[in-house]
XYZ file of C-alpha atoms in Angstrom:
456
model
C 22.074 59.456 -7.181
C 23.234 57.573 -4.169
C 20.436 57.254 -1.757
C 22.404 57.676 1.772
C 19.734 59.740 3.379
C 17.692 56.942 4.099
C 20.041 55.408 6.138
C 20.829 58.676 8.306
C 17.099 58.456 9.538
C 18.231 55.502 11.616
C 20.042 57.767 13.919
C 18.196 60.826 13.959
C 14.305 60.062 13.789
C 12.224 59.500 17.004
C 12.841 55.867 18.241
C 8.883 55.143 18.628
C 8.580 56.188 14.953
C 11.532 54.367 13.793
C 10.610 51.299 15.417
C 6.952 51.208 13.808
C 8.143 52.204 10.715
C 10.895 48.798 10.308
C 9.088 46.428 12.886
C 5.618 46.738 11.193
C 6.684 45.762 7.620
C 8.721 42.721 9.342
C 5.965 41.811 11.642
C 3.497 41.725 8.887
C 5.772 39.481 6.730
C 6.447 36.880 9.563
C 2.885 36.928 10.422
C 1.993 36.431 6.751
C 4.927 33.653 6.672
C 3.290 32.039 10.082
C -0.166 31.910 8.451
C 0.796 30.092 5.391
C 2.949 27.399 7.608
C -0.417 26.852 9.375
C -2.611 27.068 6.248
C 0.039 24.560 4.704
C -0.633 21.967 7.796
C -4.216 22.459 7.668
C -4.295 21.637 3.769
C -1.804 18.678 4.691
C -3.967 17.725 7.627
C -7.349 17.753 6.044
C -6.291 16.721 2.443
C -3.628 13.979 3.296
C -4.143 12.782 6.927
C -2.895 12.926 10.364
C 0.187 10.548 9.373
C 1.238 13.341 6.854
C 1.341 15.747 9.735
C 3.749 13.459 11.800
C 5.686 13.203 8.277
C 5.658 16.714 8.292
C 6.755 17.425 11.860
C 9.828 14.984 11.295
C 11.174 17.211 8.487
C 11.577 19.851 11.112
C 14.889 18.992 12.194
C 15.927 18.924 8.623
C 14.285 22.196 7.574
C 16.381 23.353 11.004
C 19.766 22.520 9.808
C 19.618 24.155 6.342
C 17.950 27.345 8.026
C 20.756 27.178 10.285
C 23.732 27.469 7.740
C 21.442 30.183 5.950
C 20.989 32.231 9.135
C 24.585 32.166 9.343
C 25.089 34.086 6.173
C 21.847 36.032 5.993
C 21.310 37.367 9.701
C 25.289 37.607 9.891
C 25.896 39.792 6.977
C 22.674 41.976 7.418
C 23.607 42.819 10.934
C 27.188 43.319 9.539
C 25.627 45.889 7.282
C 23.664 47.725 9.306
C 27.006 48.189 11.736
C 29.056 49.368 8.300
C 26.214 51.873 7.242
C 26.335 53.259 10.799
C 30.303 53.531 10.754
C 29.736 55.134 7.290
C 31.987 52.306 5.760
C 30.189 52.494 2.268
C 32.779 50.640 0.341
C 32.569 47.504 2.883
C 28.541 47.860 2.659
C 28.613 47.390 -1.025
C 30.838 44.108 -1.058
C 28.617 42.450 1.416
C 25.903 42.370 -0.899
C 28.231 40.353 -3.428
C 29.229 38.084 -0.346
C 26.359 36.920 0.526
C 25.015 36.210 -2.975
C 28.211 34.019 -3.948
C 28.089 32.151 0.120
C 24.418 31.446 -0.352
C 24.737 29.848 -3.867
C 27.724 27.626 -2.685
C 25.898 26.770 0.840
C 22.593 26.001 -0.765
C 24.116 23.659 -3.212
C 26.689 21.732 -1.224
C 24.009 21.152 1.748
C 21.243 20.322 -0.568
C 22.984 17.492 -2.358
C 24.657 16.314 0.565
C 21.490 15.939 2.613
C 19.712 14.716 -0.410
C 22.211 11.601 -0.428
C 21.659 10.724 3.111
C 17.865 11.647 3.184
C 16.435 8.285 4.433
C 19.172 7.513 7.184
C 18.662 11.351 8.301
C 14.835 10.717 8.664
C 14.942 7.580 10.437
C 17.723 9.312 12.874
C 14.940 12.028 13.434
C 12.642 9.991 14.358
C 10.723 8.349 11.281
C 8.987 5.237 11.054
C 7.688 3.177 8.718
C 4.470 4.637 8.522
C 5.567 8.170 8.275
C 8.982 8.376 6.443
C 7.170 8.133 2.989
C 5.614 11.604 3.734
C 8.377 13.221 5.022
C 10.977 11.735 2.155
C 8.339 13.190 -0.868
C 8.318 16.418 0.892
C 12.310 16.836 1.625
C 13.286 15.724 -1.988
C 11.510 18.520 -3.520
C 12.666 21.085 -0.710
C 16.104 20.121 -0.931
C 16.391 20.439 -4.827
C 15.266 24.190 -4.318
C 17.907 24.619 -1.545
C 19.711 27.169 -3.493
C 16.580 29.331 -4.163
C 15.674 29.127 -0.682
C 18.895 30.334 0.924
C 19.288 33.181 -1.717
C 15.677 34.141 -1.062
C 15.998 34.193 3.114
C 19.536 35.991 2.393
C 18.244 38.687 0.020
C 15.280 39.548 2.100
C 17.401 39.759 5.234
C 19.944 42.507 3.422
C 16.828 44.471 1.972
C 15.787 44.966 5.814
C 19.051 45.925 6.484
C 19.556 48.174 3.537
C 16.267 50.271 4.658
C 14.052 48.616 2.354
C 11.905 47.162 5.269
C 8.698 47.580 2.654
C 10.236 45.505 -0.127
C 11.165 42.986 2.614
C 7.651 42.868 3.845
C 6.379 42.586 0.459
C 8.789 39.643 -0.744
C 7.450 37.587 2.192
C 3.758 38.551 1.297
C 4.217 37.705 -2.422
C 5.695 34.399 -1.423
C 2.924 33.567 0.962
C -0.008 34.734 -1.328
C 1.562 32.444 -4.195
C 2.123 29.713 -1.664
C -1.641 29.684 -0.653
C -2.843 29.600 -4.365
C -0.313 26.792 -5.463
C -0.643 24.641 -2.421
C -4.223 23.712 -2.719
C -3.753 23.222 -6.782
C -0.864 21.215 -6.346
C -2.042 19.055 -3.592
C -5.968 18.613 -4.855
C -6.159 20.171 -8.185
C -2.940 17.803 -9.552
C -3.353 15.179 -6.859
C 0.558 15.656 -5.955
C -0.372 15.088 -2.191
C 2.298 16.322 0.134
C 5.008 16.776 -2.629
C 2.620 19.390 -3.986
C 2.921 21.313 -0.587
C 6.718 21.497 -1.280
C 6.545 22.313 -4.803
C 4.368 25.207 -4.020
C 7.088 26.428 -1.343
C 10.083 26.356 -3.842
C 8.379 27.875 -7.065
C 6.700 30.519 -4.727
C 10.235 31.762 -3.523
C 11.548 31.295 -7.191
C 9.187 33.718 -8.508
C 9.645 36.250 -5.794
C 13.755 35.861 -6.050
C 13.547 37.079 -9.455
C 11.765 40.399 -8.153
C 14.569 40.419 -5.573
C 17.160 40.540 -8.189
C 15.182 43.173 -9.776
C 15.268 45.025 -6.947
C 19.189 44.934 -6.150
C 19.951 45.334 -10.233
C 18.609 48.968 -9.704
C 21.751 51.239 -10.056
C 20.185 54.260 -8.609
C 19.982 52.271 -5.239
C 23.070 52.674 -2.887
C 23.549 48.837 -2.411
C 23.150 47.164 -5.954
C 24.675 44.568 -7.747
C 27.725 45.613 -9.429
C 31.554 44.473 -10.768
C 34.055 43.970 -8.300
C 31.409 42.717 -5.149
C 31.262 39.102 -5.942
C 34.922 37.962 -4.771
C 34.843 36.668 -1.278
C 36.528 38.928 1.210
C 38.092 36.993 3.985
C 37.021 39.512 6.610
C 33.662 39.789 5.609
C 33.228 36.313 5.490
C 34.701 35.668 9.062
C 32.928 38.965 10.305
C 29.370 37.768 8.810
C 29.861 33.792 10.179
C 30.997 35.308 13.714
C 27.876 37.350 14.017
C 25.782 34.536 12.377
C 27.082 32.141 14.474
C 24.695 32.546 17.140
C 21.632 31.894 14.928
C 23.308 29.154 13.760
C 23.911 27.796 17.041
C 19.988 28.610 18.012
C 18.986 26.664 14.560
C 21.277 23.500 15.221
C 20.505 23.263 18.637
C 16.682 23.698 17.757
C 17.261 20.756 15.391
C 18.837 18.815 18.205
C 15.987 19.380 20.363
C 13.294 18.300 17.665
C 15.306 15.270 17.456
C 14.724 14.945 21.188
C 11.541 15.421 21.126
C 10.242 13.177 18.299
C 12.123 10.170 19.639
C 11.024 10.836 23.250
C 7.343 11.189 21.743
C 7.741 7.857 19.911
C 9.242 6.125 23.153
C 6.931 7.289 25.501
C 3.652 7.719 22.851
C 3.177 7.090 19.143
C 3.178 8.767 15.605
C -0.181 10.655 16.943
C 2.251 12.150 19.924
C 4.337 13.222 17.021
C 1.605 14.509 14.807
C 0.228 16.804 18.054
C 3.562 18.367 18.605
C 3.474 19.468 15.006
C -0.009 21.168 15.314
C 0.960 22.482 18.712
C 4.439 23.660 16.881
C 2.739 25.573 14.413
C 0.240 27.377 16.782
C 3.317 28.612 19.001
C 5.419 29.619 15.796
C 2.713 32.041 14.803
C 3.091 34.314 17.908
C 7.194 33.275 18.042
C 7.462 34.576 14.545
C 5.780 37.919 15.383
C 8.330 38.393 17.927
C 10.962 37.642 15.413
C 9.609 40.322 13.163
C 9.970 43.074 16.198
C 13.464 41.932 16.158
C 14.035 42.299 12.796
C 12.744 45.608 12.940
C 14.674 46.371 15.945
C 18.149 44.867 14.354
C 18.994 47.803 11.830
C 18.157 50.580 14.385
C 20.257 49.042 17.340
C 23.181 48.294 14.993
C 23.115 51.640 13.163
C 23.161 53.527 16.648
C 25.515 51.246 18.149
C 28.061 51.953 15.150
C 27.027 55.269 15.606
C 27.598 55.216 19.335
C 24.660 56.888 20.420
C 23.554 54.495 23.337
C 20.519 56.309 24.554
C 18.450 55.538 21.676
C 20.031 52.080 21.582
C 18.457 51.539 24.987
C 15.230 53.255 23.852
C 14.462 50.649 20.792
C 15.602 47.741 23.176
C 13.415 48.658 25.878
C 10.304 49.119 23.792
C 10.686 46.088 21.784
C 10.907 43.818 25.069
C 7.076 45.467 25.998
C 6.130 44.954 22.497
C 6.953 41.076 22.636
C 5.792 40.522 26.216
C 2.321 41.951 24.675
C 2.638 39.830 21.821
C 3.316 36.563 23.645
C 0.522 37.243 26.349
C -2.023 37.448 23.772
C -0.849 34.124 22.195
C -1.431 32.785 26.026
C -4.613 33.905 26.239
C -5.780 32.842 22.709
C -4.418 29.384 23.176
C -5.926 28.923 26.638
C -9.455 30.100 25.521
C -9.883 28.848 22.062
C -7.967 25.436 22.314
C -10.583 23.438 20.601
C -11.400 25.724 17.982
C -7.523 25.744 17.084
C -6.809 22.185 16.921
C -9.942 21.123 15.160
C -8.872 23.542 11.894
C -5.991 21.066 11.438
C -7.795 17.784 11.651
C -11.223 16.307 12.078
C -9.568 13.291 14.085
C -11.182 13.170 17.310
C -8.394 11.291 19.221
C -5.743 13.658 17.588
C -7.899 16.599 18.577
C -7.940 15.753 22.404
C -4.338 14.814 22.596
C -3.678 17.925 20.754
C -5.568 20.076 23.184
C -4.038 18.692 26.350
C -0.306 19.224 24.883
C -0.994 22.929 23.777
C -2.307 23.881 27.371
C 1.128 22.652 28.432
C 3.204 24.227 25.623
C 1.747 27.781 25.976
C 1.996 27.667 30.112
C 4.942 30.360 29.976
C 4.285 32.069 26.825
C 3.910 35.810 28.897
C 8.076 35.126 30.098
C 9.787 34.392 26.695
C 9.308 37.374 24.732
C 12.128 39.292 26.955
C 14.198 36.132 26.554
C 14.052 36.234 22.974
C 14.480 39.927 22.361
C 17.597 40.277 24.576
C 19.442 37.289 22.739
C 18.736 39.138 19.475
C 19.914 42.533 20.889
C 23.243 41.159 22.276
C 23.660 39.630 18.669
C 22.767 43.069 16.856
C 25.582 44.795 18.831
C 28.146 42.156 17.793
C 28.602 40.720 21.365
C 28.515 37.238 20.057
C 29.492 35.415 23.087
C 26.463 36.406 25.480
C 24.067 35.809 22.349
C 25.383 32.206 21.933
C 25.261 31.464 25.655
C 21.892 32.519 26.177
C 20.730 31.017 22.935
C 22.526 27.787 24.522
C 21.517 27.792 27.893
C 17.951 27.454 27.031
C 18.231 24.749 24.740
C 21.384 22.663 25.633
C 21.886 23.366 29.349
C 17.984 23.757 30.318
C 15.873 21.952 27.878
C 17.736 18.578 26.671
C 18.290 17.657 30.415
C 14.764 18.124 31.349
C 13.668 16.270 28.409
C 15.565 13.176 29.259
C 14.672 13.173 32.850
C 11.003 14.656 33.050
C 9.451 11.594 30.676
C 10.971 8.905 32.789
C 8.466 9.961 35.450
C 5.297 11.496 33.593
C 5.697 9.897 30.172
C 4.874 11.557 27.036
C 3.898 14.860 29.178
C 7.162 15.182 30.319
C 8.249 15.730 26.893
C 6.114 18.714 26.539
C 6.195 19.987 30.153
C 10.332 20.296 29.467
C 9.640 22.962 27.410
C 8.192 25.701 29.484
C 10.669 24.361 32.325
C 13.463 25.342 30.112
C 11.743 28.501 29.108
C 11.528 29.608 32.826
C 15.467 28.675 33.425
C 16.411 30.462 30.450
C 14.360 33.647 31.085
C 15.883 33.837 34.421
C 19.333 33.555 33.399
C 18.603 36.202 30.537
C 17.261 38.678 33.327
C 20.637 38.262 34.998
C 22.730 39.001 31.995
C 20.420 41.847 31.035
C 20.700 43.688 34.355
C 24.582 43.450 34.717
C 24.965 44.666 30.734
C 22.483 47.733 31.884
C 24.510 48.622 34.606
C 27.580 49.399 32.739
C 25.740 50.313 29.364
C 26.487 54.163 29.791
C 30.071 53.552 29.634
C 29.788 50.976 26.912
C 32.181 51.873 24.039
C 31.742 50.298 20.755
C 34.198 47.681 19.475
C 34.137 48.556 15.798
C 34.058 45.643 13.371
C 37.084 46.169 11.046
C 36.194 44.630 7.745
C 38.374 45.087 4.748
């Protein structure tokens, strides 16, 4: 029996209940994933040392690059799937699954092998030193060898959410995190693999859960499932997915560029300890940012379906509720960081110099937290309804137009502090720009007509 009824609830049930139903699993999953990143860094910092944390920080641009390509496929295809279900174009919806599998395999192989061949050059370009490159290399070799697994894992999880299985997507992430937390100390301490053990734990956990995801999509009783005839790449599905996914692709790619600027600037005006501090502060920041991303993931299928069904009042309702929730989350992050900075930083390291440095930088980084939830949600909203140009502009305005110039100018006057202050400066400018575009869009939204995404 084909389960179409599950999709129909997106256009019929009360918005508050729907957002709670779809966002809660995503938030739980993203929170669990963020906790793993924090726990992983704690194991590395306490078990390997401060320079290992710096090494992990240097892998962030590499990870952002691979994530950029994965997001272009996964986020783009899942958004397209939501819209097609709202339009009741079920034949195209089925074909999207097969195209995602093929694209992730091809992209994962090509990108992973290319980066492996150039890994040392890439790491030095991204800011590695002779003291930190060995840690970054050991970690990334394992991660890149498992690149196909990672791409498939994230791609199928995005489709699970869009296919009205938010709880399954949540459980996939939680399973991965739990396995990671078990494997990580075992491989680092028990087997003595050091930082390489953390990478093995990540890939193995994703591989185990990927097998479970394949089982879910092999169930013929589900409306969206593996079947013959869906794996041939369809030009319009590929182009539409890439078009919608262009915004998160550029977000991640410019995020990579920003990380390079940050790492190089910190080495120029500070040293390896400043890079390690950035790695610690970043993990705390990402914990709350990932919760907001979970809210976005819950919002996306509701917005996509109702936009496809031209139910604009419901679209506005879920958007405004998500903005309020995101602002509350980021305000909580600001409060926690300001009240308990030493407790937070001391969990990662016992090095007094690194603790004091990281506390100082953390206070700078979180200073504009209450503002940025709004900016993140509105950018995702434009992407969810296929308004790609606005989404791309908002994504690029924060990082290219505001943040990178600040990264170049401020350190000239206040040194390493300027590197960290450039991030809240970029956030404030981007939030103001987002508010202007949001106001203009809301003025015309009552007469806004859907431009359907035609895919054959």
